[in-house]
Amino acid sequence: MAAWDLSVSVEELGSEAPPLKVSVTSDLHIGGVILKVVEKSQIKRDWSDHALWWEQKQQWLLKPSWTLDKCGIHADARLCLTPQHKPLRLLMPNAISVRLRVCFSSPVFRTVMGICKLLNIRHPEELSLLWPVEGKKKKKDKDVEAEVYDITCSPLPSSTILKLANGMPAFYAESPETEAVYKMLAVSQPAPAPETIAKMYRTTNVMEKAQINSRWLDSSRSLLQQGVKENDKLQLRFKYYSFHDVTPQTDVVRLTQLYEQARWAILLEEIECTEEEMMVFAALQYHIGKVSLTEQFVASSPAMDDLDSALQCLEVKMEGESSADDMLETMTAPELHDYLKIFRPKRLTLKGYKQYWFTFKDTTISYYKSKEESCKEPIQQMNLKGCEVAPDVSVAGQKFCIRLLIPGAEGMNEVYLRCEHEQQYSRWMAACRLASKGKTLADSSFSSEVQSIQSFLAMQKTTPSNNTAQTDESINTHSLVSPRYQKKYKPKQLTVRILEAYQNVAQISLTDAIQKFLQIWQALPDFGLAYIVVRFKGCRKDEVLGIANNRLIRIDLSVGDVVKTWRYNTMRQWNVNWDIKQVAIEFDGNVNIAFSCVTADCKIVHEYIGGYIFMSTRGREQSDTLNEELFHKLTGGHEAL
Amino acid sequence: MDDIDAMFSDMLQEMDLLTQSLGEEAESAPLPKPASIPAPQEMNFSIGFTDLNASLHEMEDNDLDALMADLVADISATEEKFATDRDTSKGSAPFAPIPIQPQSNFGLPASTDTSKPATSSNSIAAPPPLPASKPSKEEQEEQIKADKIKLALEKLKEAKVKKLVVKVEIMDGSSKTLMVDERQTVREVMDNLFEKTHCDCNVDWCVCETNPDLQTERGFEDHENLVEPLSTWTRDTENKVVFLEKKDKYEVFRNPQLFYLWKKDKKSQMDMKEKDKEQLLEENFCGASIIVPDLEAILYMKEDGKKSWKQRYFLLRASGLYYSPKGKTKASRDLVCLVQFDNVNVYYCKEYRNKYKAPTDHCFILKHPQIQKESQYIKYLCCDDEVTMTLWVTGIRIAKYGKQLYENYKAAVRKAAGTATWANRTIQASSSASTPSPTPKAKAANGHAPQLPKDTKGPGNQTSFPPPPPSMETLPPPPPDPMLPPPPPDPMLPPPPPAPPASTAKVNKFPPPPRFPQSSFPPPPMDDLPPPPPPPEEAELPPDFLPPPPPSFAPYGGDSLPPPPPDPITSLPPPPPGPQNFASAGGAPPPPPPPPPPPAPAPAAHPSGSVRKMPPAPPKRTTPQQTAPPGGELMSELMTAMLKKRSQQ
């Protein structure tokens, strides 16, 4: 049995202080060492979170009952007594930074579970940590350090975290500051200034996108083992694009962060979409931004939900039992009438706009020569059901036109209606939109439709000073689209395009809008693909492997085309040869592929595939207990065995 | 002229009221008068309406007289109490025009009749509370009054519901005619058709719309409403509704790999395991968002207004159909959107090689459903082969309808699986079994209606139609005695006319149901039918013809038989004597006091009604007949009729 002096540095004594020397024997267990060190340090404090870190071997000594012998520690070992939980700056998907204490000693998978517990995000297995991009820092803007929201006061994730009735973890309620942090997490952020978007790092091709995936941390090792230091900056992101059991009531933060991640992916063109899709995304962003300002934060409470639904029930009931008077009321539809100008480009006349007396009833517009003649046969009637409605508006030019494409047996008839002023326009426009959906003026959404049109018009009125983020009414439409479209269109042109898309979403609630955004995002063809540059066995050039939640794809770099698709359900097994860094996969029907990874460690590829397989094992039974062991089995590689 | 205008518009309003109040009138009528009288009166009303619909031109002077008399009488009677109601009816456009029908193409009075029966059965339903409770009279009365007001309003609403008579061609060359209510989905219509045609109810059955002008064909999706697309057909349309099996309707759910893994070789597609198919469906249809098959191919597109077809590289995305313009990559940002699917439907095309010089005959178009003729707003596309075409059309349907398509399929599978048991049940349960439907009332109405029209219309059936006794033809419907009009025609405040009499009156007219050949119809009704001996003329009718009671009911009766008609009664709380369920309802009510109205007028009017309907030759096309055409027409029709009459005088 050997006896020697073990040198242990204690972080609490300061980095300058010489390491303490404690005399130990080889059969002393780790717990004993810690005890001796603590005694010698003569510091009185709670040491429960501390553990020994073996610097040379880059490993934690977390088993107090193991002897030094068993751990393989000899006289040359330099140990360090350090807290397991340390503060870390986390860059959230919504681009704000949160400072919180995370576990540096457990595998990253467990660490992320802890983080998600503090942040109130369910299904932490879908998220992971990665190193942020080392942006090409231009000197002038290097100090614009974003504000960091501090919640290091929170209890350790290992303790039980109480939740308030609205689902918010209790500790956030302790001070107004922390409550504000929770709000940052749970409510989507206002649209960023266009410059911010333009300035951010963007990937321009598959190769660059593949680089992103080299930055993921290893889930089976601890932060400290991977060189993460106290107060370092890491990104928290949804990694596996397989979102299990999303329920808006309990997933406020999760849904918001997911939306933010999706939004930034769109704005930064991490995922490509068409112009039409971009406009829908922009309209939804605008809508979400607007509604979040008013609808804030109430969505989370289940109790409130109950109340809401109860109220709704009551409403429905009352509607059902409405008196005869009410029924009469609803059956006498309101009307609009006014002098408007009409123009039909189809007839090749140069007359332009002509004024008539218009009435709008049910879903039909009729016009007469004058108000006095409105009791006679109208000159024409146009039923707007199923028609297309588009704005043709310029606030500056005081031009308020409604473009209608009215379907008829022979084709579409193009008609322009010109209104005198904004109020008139918003009423007629709202009526046209409702009518195109087959709703009448009596529909309850009429007034809100009018309002949303007016508020959108306001966007055109305010000259967007470039740096303003979204406030109540004004917004720069450039904040809603990727730089490509910022360059392509002027804000006013964009307003028109976005308005077109907006009319389909203007009436939906915040949660629905977020979910719709996510749905469209998930329906994009390239959704959920993680790219890795690989070299297939026997090939001489690099190719790209795309990993999705149900398949692997092989992309030819020169053409950019998908050459081959393999689905997981035909996969027999996959193996990693850690020595030559090669992944080999066998599929049904004797299909074997093997490749080495160029841009990322093969552990990352291995983890991706195993991770997706793990995600697919999650049942519908909604058990919130996470099968950590299985995850490590599937993703751990040789270290797990 | 203005005077006449004013007069007519007044009358129009009154007619609306009449439509609603008809039911009550029927009830109330019998009370004050001898049994024989109510019947003719009721008939007159219905004749007035039906014939108006069918063709005012064909109206005899007498008819016109009767109509006018009715109107005048009722105006006075109803005026006071209807102030509010009238406003409503004025306001509600669809209601007013009901009786007006573009006379030319329709053999039948569609909407009025149906809505009328529906209403009448409703109204019948209402009275029950009367006899049931007697406690505190005043309260009771108030309650009843309130109920009636509500009922009247509901009827108003009901009357607004648009109904079409649709002739559906079946592949064996025959056809079925049915009444379709605007709230009915294609699924419900198909359920009706299944019952009528006794075919196996497999999931491939499909109601299709064909357009000979454009040479297109489109299968309606199960969740769509049938009336809406049909009402966009033009009046002179040659379009048809066809009922047939289409294998590609739900192929994507049986073999999702053909669409989602279309790039794979044929062999591995065929070898697909069921488990893997399920997984494919799960992935693509059960996730947070629907995944559209990632189709991309070179297709031919007909340039706007040009005759040439150009090749373009097309891609299908959830957000629309895109192509990559010349010289551009197929990266998303460069794609040009040809069309988004919100406002268009996709149609298969036939023989476009001839029609438009297309490269192949495998073409499909995208157009707004209302467009019926060649137009620059139609997008014409052509594929190399049929498989590709099916792939794209199905892909577009998935993009357009999303999850709904899968729901439809699952419902269709359930239906197909449950067919056997269902059939049994229906046979046993007969008419009292109501088809599950969200709109029972409407269905009921329509359930009945179809048959008769078919009989009348179908050329083949015509022979079986009993030649109306000549005497009847000459016999003008007895002009309704102006004095007679039921006291308060007011639907809102109907005097408490005992419901039974009304029902009996109807029953009387009713031909005994047993005559129906339809197997599904339960024989029992015969026994249950306590009602008075069939009116004289009935004997003359061939067994399979069900003489409709009053013309208005006619359309009903016929139809109700074949399928276990969702009868209105089931949906109605009290057992009002629905026209069709003679068996249960007809028999149930207290013994019909008034003996059958044998007097000459009654029988005469009776057949005359049906006869009248026949003349408008069955339009060959299956045109869904628009029930509520613009009001102007009625006016002019009435006017011409009036003028004609006057000139004759």
CSV table of C-alpha atoms in Angstrom, one decimal, chain B residues 107-109 165-168 174-179 196 447-468 511 513 515-518 541-549 553-563 610-619 625:
chain,number,residue,atom,x,y,z
B,107,GLY,CA,-88.3,19.1,-64.9
B,108,LEU,CA,-89.0,19.7,-61.3
B,109,PRO,CA,-89.7,22.1,-58.8
B,165,VAL,CA,-82.1,17.8,-58.0
B,166,VAL,CA,-79.2,15.9,-59.4
B,167,LYS,CA,-79.2,13.2,-61.9
B,168,VAL,CA,-76.4,10.9,-61.3
B,174,SER,CA,-78.8,3.9,-65.9
B,175,SER,CA,-79.2,6.9,-63.7
B,176,LYS,CA,-80.5,7.9,-60.4
B,177,THR,CA,-82.0,11.2,-59.5
B,178,LEU,CA,-81.7,12.6,-56.1
B,179,MET,CA,-82.3,15.7,-54.2
B,196,LYS,CA,-80.1,3.0,-54.1
B,447,GLY,CA,-84.5,11.5,-49.3
B,448,HIS,CA,-87.9,11.6,-50.5
B,449,ALA,CA,-87.7,14.0,-53.3
B,450,PRO,CA,-85.4,12.2,-55.6
B,451,GLN,CA,-87.4,9.3,-56.5
B,452,LEU,CA,-90.3,10.9,-58.1
B,453,PRO,CA,-88.3,13.2,-60.2
B,454,LYS,CA,-86.5,10.2,-61.5
B,455,ASP,CA,-89.7,8.6,-62.4
B,456,THR,CA,-90.9,11.6,-64.1
B,457,LYS,CA,-87.7,12.4,-65.7
B,458,GLY,CA,-86.2,9.2,-66.7
B,459,PRO,CA,-87.2,8.4,-70.2
B,460,GLY,CA,-87.2,4.8,-69.4
B,461,ASN,CA,-89.4,5.2,-66.5
B,462,GLN,CA,-91.8,7.3,-68.2
B,463,THR,CA,-93.7,4.3,-69.5
B,464,SER,CA,-94.4,3.2,-66.1
B,465,PHE,CA,-95.8,6.5,-65.2
B,466,PRO,CA,-99.4,6.2,-65.0
B,467,PRO,CA,-101.1,8.2,-67.6
B,468,PRO,CA,-103.0,10.7,-65.7
B,511,PRO,CA,-100.9,6.2,-51.8
B,513,PRO,CA,-96.7,2.6,-49.6
B,515,ARG,CA,-97.0,-0.7,-53.6
B,516,PHE,CA,-93.4,0.0,-53.8
B,517,PRO,CA,-91.4,-2.6,-55.4
B,518,GLN,CA,-88.3,-1.6,-53.5
B,541,LEU,CA,-101.7,3.8,-60.9
B,542,PRO,CA,-99.3,1.1,-61.7
B,543,PRO,CA,-98.0,-0.5,-58.6
B,544,ASP,CA,-94.6,1.0,-58.7
B,545,PHE,CA,-95.7,4.5,-58.9
B,546,LEU,CA,-96.3,6.3,-55.8
B,547,PRO,CA,-98.7,9.1,-56.5
B,548,PRO,CA,-97.5,11.9,-54.6
B,549,PRO,CA,-100.0,13.4,-52.3
B,553,PHE,CA,-95.0,16.2,-51.7
B,554,ALA,CA,-94.6,14.2,-54.7
B,555,PRO,CA,-91.0,14.5,-55.2
B,556,TYR,CA,-90.7,13.2,-51.8
B,557,GLY,CA,-92.6,10.1,-51.6
B,558,GLY,CA,-91.0,8.4,-54.4
B,559,ASP,CA,-87.6,8.8,-53.2
B,560,SER,CA,-88.1,8.0,-49.7
B,561,LEU,CA,-88.7,4.5,-50.5
B,562,PRO,CA,-85.7,2.9,-51.9
B,563,PRO,CA,-83.2,3.8,-49.3
B,610,SER,CA,-98.2,15.3,-61.0
B,611,VAL,CA,-99.2,15.6,-64.6
B,612,ARG,CA,-98.2,19.1,-64.7
B,613,LYS,CA,-94.8,18.2,-63.5
B,614,MET,CA,-94.3,15.7,-66.3
B,615,PRO,CA,-94.5,18.0,-69.2
B,616,PRO,CA,-91.3,19.8,-68.7
B,617,ALA,CA,-89.5,17.2,-70.6
B,618,PRO,CA,-86.7,15.7,-68.6
B,619,PRO,CA,-83.7,17.6,-69.6
B,625,GLN,CA,-81.1,22.3,-61.2
